[in-house]
PDB file of C-alpha atoms in Angstrom:
ATOM      1  CA  MET N  22       0.000   0.000   0.000  1.00 44.00           C
ATOM      2  CA  PHE N  23       1.272   3.441  -0.933  1.00 46.00           C
ATOM      3  CA  GLU N  24       0.706   6.337   1.478  1.00 50.00           C
ATOM      4  CA  ASN N  25       0.606   9.982   0.510  1.00 49.00           C
ATOM      5  CA  LEU N  26       1.485  11.600   3.839  1.00 51.00           C
ATOM      6  CA  GLU N  27       0.851  15.148   2.707  1.00 56.00           C
ATOM      7  CA  ASN N  28      -2.844  14.578   2.020  1.00 58.00           C
ATOM      8  CA  ASN N  29      -3.433  11.564   4.275  1.00 58.00           C
ATOM      9  CA  VAL N  30      -4.629   9.602   1.277  1.00 57.00           C
ATOM     10  CA  TYR N  31      -3.994   5.870   1.040  1.00 58.00           C
ATOM     11  CA  TYR N  32      -3.764   4.078  -2.263  1.00 54.00           C
ATOM     12  CA  ASP N  33      -3.866   0.350  -3.012  1.00 58.00           C
ATOM     13  CA  PHE N  34      -1.482   1.048  -5.845  1.00 60.00           C
ATOM     14  CA  VAL N  35       1.173   3.494  -6.794  1.00 62.00           C
ATOM     15  CA  PRO N  36      -0.702   6.045  -8.913  1.00 62.00           C
ATOM     16  CA  ASN N  37       0.774   7.150 -12.151  1.00 77.00           C
ATOM     17  CA  LYS N  38       0.994  10.793 -13.190  1.00 81.00           C
ATOM     18  CA  LYS N  39      -2.382  10.807 -14.964  1.00 83.00           C
ATOM     19  CA  GLU N  40      -4.169   9.275 -11.987  1.00 80.00           C
ATOM     20  CA  LEU N  41      -2.475  11.754  -9.653  1.00 81.00           C
ATOM     21  CA  GLU N  42      -3.718  14.614 -11.829  1.00 86.00           C
ATOM     22  CA  LYS N  43      -7.255  13.214 -11.657  1.00 86.00           C
ATOM     23  CA  LEU N  44      -6.996  12.919  -7.884  1.00 84.00           C
ATOM     24  CA  GLU N  45      -5.669  16.469  -7.608  1.00 88.00           C
ATOM     25  CA  GLU N  46      -8.501  17.680  -9.823  1.00 90.00           C
ATOM     26  CA  ARG N  47     -11.036  15.843  -7.656  1.00 89.00           C
ATOM     27  CA  LYS N  48      -9.414  17.353  -4.547  1.00 90.00           C
ATOM     28  CA  LYS N  49      -9.719  20.866  -6.022  1.00 90.00           C
ATOM     29  CA  ILE N  50     -13.362  20.228  -6.893  1.00 89.00           C
ATOM     30  CA  GLN N  51     -14.074  18.974  -3.371  1.00 89.00           C
ATOM     31  CA  GLU N  52     -12.340  21.999  -1.850  1.00 89.00           C
ATOM     32  CA  SER N  53     -14.349  24.334  -4.056  1.00 88.00           C
ATOM     33  CA  GLU N  54     -17.550  22.491  -3.084  1.00 88.00           C
ATOM     34  CA  VAL N  55     -16.665  22.832   0.600  1.00 88.00           C
ATOM     35  CA  LYS N  56     -15.950  26.539   0.086  1.00 88.00           C
ATOM     36  CA  LEU N  57     -19.248  26.945  -1.764  1.00 87.00           C
ATOM     37  CA  ILE N  58     -21.130  25.188   1.040  1.00 85.00           C
ATOM     38  CA  ASP N  59     -19.385  27.395   3.625  1.00 85.00           C
ATOM     39  CA  ASP N  60     -20.239  30.509   1.624  1.00 84.00           C
ATOM     40  CA  LEU N  61     -23.874  29.426   1.317  1.00 83.00           C
ATOM     41  CA  PHE N  62     -24.030  28.680   5.038  1.00 82.00           C
ATOM     42  CA  ASN N  63     -22.558  32.089   5.874  1.00 81.00           C
ATOM     43  CA  GLN N  64     -24.934  33.766   3.434  1.00 82.00           C
ATOM     44  CA  ASN N  65     -27.924  31.974   4.986  1.00 78.00           C
ATOM     45  CA  ASN N  66     -26.653  32.900   8.426  1.00 77.00           C
ATOM     46  CA  ASN N  67     -26.375  36.542   7.362  1.00 79.00           C
ATOM     47  CA  ASN N  68     -29.855  36.365   5.837  1.00 78.00           C
ATOM     48  CA  ASP N  69     -31.211  34.965   9.110  1.00 79.00           C
ATOM     49  CA  ASN N  70     -29.564  37.809  11.027  1.00 79.00           C
ATOM     50  CA  ASN N  71     -30.942  40.343   8.545  1.00 81.00           C
ATOM     51  CA  ASN N  72     -34.400  38.778   8.851  1.00 80.00           C
ATOM     52  CA  ILE N  73     -34.205  39.022  12.636  1.00 80.00           C
ATOM     53  CA  ASP N  74     -33.170  42.689  12.327  1.00 83.00           C
ATOM     54  CA  ASN N  75     -35.996  43.322   9.845  1.00 83.00           C
ATOM     55  CA  ILE N  76     -38.535  41.651  12.132  1.00 82.00           C
ATOM     56  CA  ALA N  77     -37.341  43.769  15.065  1.00 81.00           C
ATOM     57  CA  THR N  78     -37.556  46.919  12.932  1.00 84.00           C
ATOM     58  CA  ASN N  79     -41.008  45.947  11.673  1.00 83.00           C
ATOM     59  CA  ASN N  80     -42.153  45.343  15.245  1.00 84.00           C
ATOM     60  CA  LYS N  81     -40.892  48.787  16.279  1.00 85.00           C
ATOM     61  CA  VAL N  82     -42.661  50.402  13.332  1.00 82.00           C
ATOM     62  CA  TYR N  83     -45.823  48.414  14.097  1.00 83.00           C
ATOM     63  CA  ASP N  84     -45.678  49.562  17.725  1.00 85.00           C
ATOM     64  CA  LEU N  85     -45.259  53.187  16.654  1.00 84.00           C
ATOM     65  CA  VAL N  86     -48.111  52.918  14.149  1.00 84.00           C
ATOM     66  CA  SER N  87     -50.284  51.190  16.752  1.00 87.00           C
ATOM     67  CA  LYS N  88     -49.606  53.925  19.297  1.00 87.00           C
ATOM     68  CA  GLU N  89     -50.339  56.600  16.697  1.00 88.00           C
ATOM     69  CA  GLN N  90     -53.569  54.834  15.713  1.00 88.00           C
ATOM     70  CA  GLU N  91     -54.533  54.460  19.365  1.00 90.00           C
ATOM     71  CA  HIS N  92     -53.961  58.190  19.878  1.00 89.00           C
ATOM     72  CA  LYS N  93     -56.076  59.003  16.805  1.00 90.00           C
ATOM     73  CA  ASN N  94     -58.836  56.702  18.048  1.00 90.00           C
ATOM     74  CA  LYS N  95     -58.822  58.498  21.407  1.00 91.00           C
ATOM     75  CA  GLN N  96     -59.057  61.834  19.596  1.00 92.00           C
ATOM     76  CA  VAL N  97     -62.006  60.592  17.526  1.00 91.00           C
ATOM     77  CA  VAL N  98     -63.771  59.331  20.653  1.00 91.00           C
ATOM     78  CA  GLN N  99     -63.142  62.654  22.403  1.00 92.00           C
ATOM     79  CA  ARG N 100     -64.482  64.617  19.413  1.00 92.00           C
ATOM     80  CA  ARG N 101     -67.607  62.456  19.353  1.00 92.00           C
ATOM     81  CA  LYS N 102     -68.122  62.999  23.081  1.00 92.00           C
ATOM     82  CA  THR N 103     -67.718  66.743  22.582  1.00 92.00           C
ATOM     83  CA  ILE N 104     -70.204  66.738  19.698  1.00 91.00           C
ATOM     84  CA  ILE N 105     -72.708  64.750  21.763  1.00 91.00           C
ATOM     85  CA  GLU N 106     -72.253  67.066  24.763  1.00 91.00           C
ATOM     86  CA  ASN N 107     -72.678  70.142  22.573  1.00 90.00           C
ATOM     87  CA  THR N 108     -75.730  68.640  20.904  1.00 91.00           C
ATOM     88  CA  ASN N 109     -77.258  67.794  24.282  1.00 88.00           C
ATOM     89  CA  TYR N 110     -76.503  71.289  25.568  1.00 89.00           C
ATOM     90  CA  ASN N 111     -78.045  72.863  22.464  1.00 87.00           C
ATOM     91  CA  ASN N 112     -81.092  70.609  22.726  1.00 87.00           C
ATOM     92  CA  LYS N 113     -81.586  71.620  26.359  1.00 87.00           C
ATOM     93  CA  ASN N 114     -81.376  75.274  25.393  1.00 84.00           C
ATOM     94  CA  ILE N 115     -83.819  74.743  22.540  1.00 85.00           C
ATOM     95  CA  ASN N 116     -86.192  72.965  24.918  1.00 85.00           C
ATOM     96  CA  ARG N 117     -85.936  75.831  27.423  1.00 84.00           C
ATOM     97  CA  GLU N 118     -86.624  78.345  24.663  1.00 82.00           C
ATOM     98  CA  ASN N 119     -89.600  76.334  23.502  1.00 81.00           C
ATOM     99  CA  GLU N 120     -90.997  76.130  27.024  1.00 82.00           C
ATOM    100  CA  LYS N 121     -90.592  79.882  27.473  1.00 80.00           C
ATOM    101  CA  ASP N 122     -92.515  80.452  24.257  1.00 75.00           C
ATOM    102  CA  LYS N 123     -95.409  78.334  25.441  1.00 67.00           C
TER     103      LYS N 123
END
């Protein structure tokens, strides 16, 4: 058995130059595949982090919009109360006027 100590590869035969070139080519392909997988993993990891940041930002925006909407709703309710109070006050005055006229 022939041992290539540099790459920790064991052969059942002594490879000739052509076979060594094929093995080197296969090694380069495997290294590029490993690099590609690492790059994809890092990219996915970055995407996950970006998604988490986007979700946090969206939640902050949603909270701000919700608070703004809540404030507007309170204003609308207050305006309606004011309109009702004014209408009731005016109706009472109209009723008083009508009773005076009678």
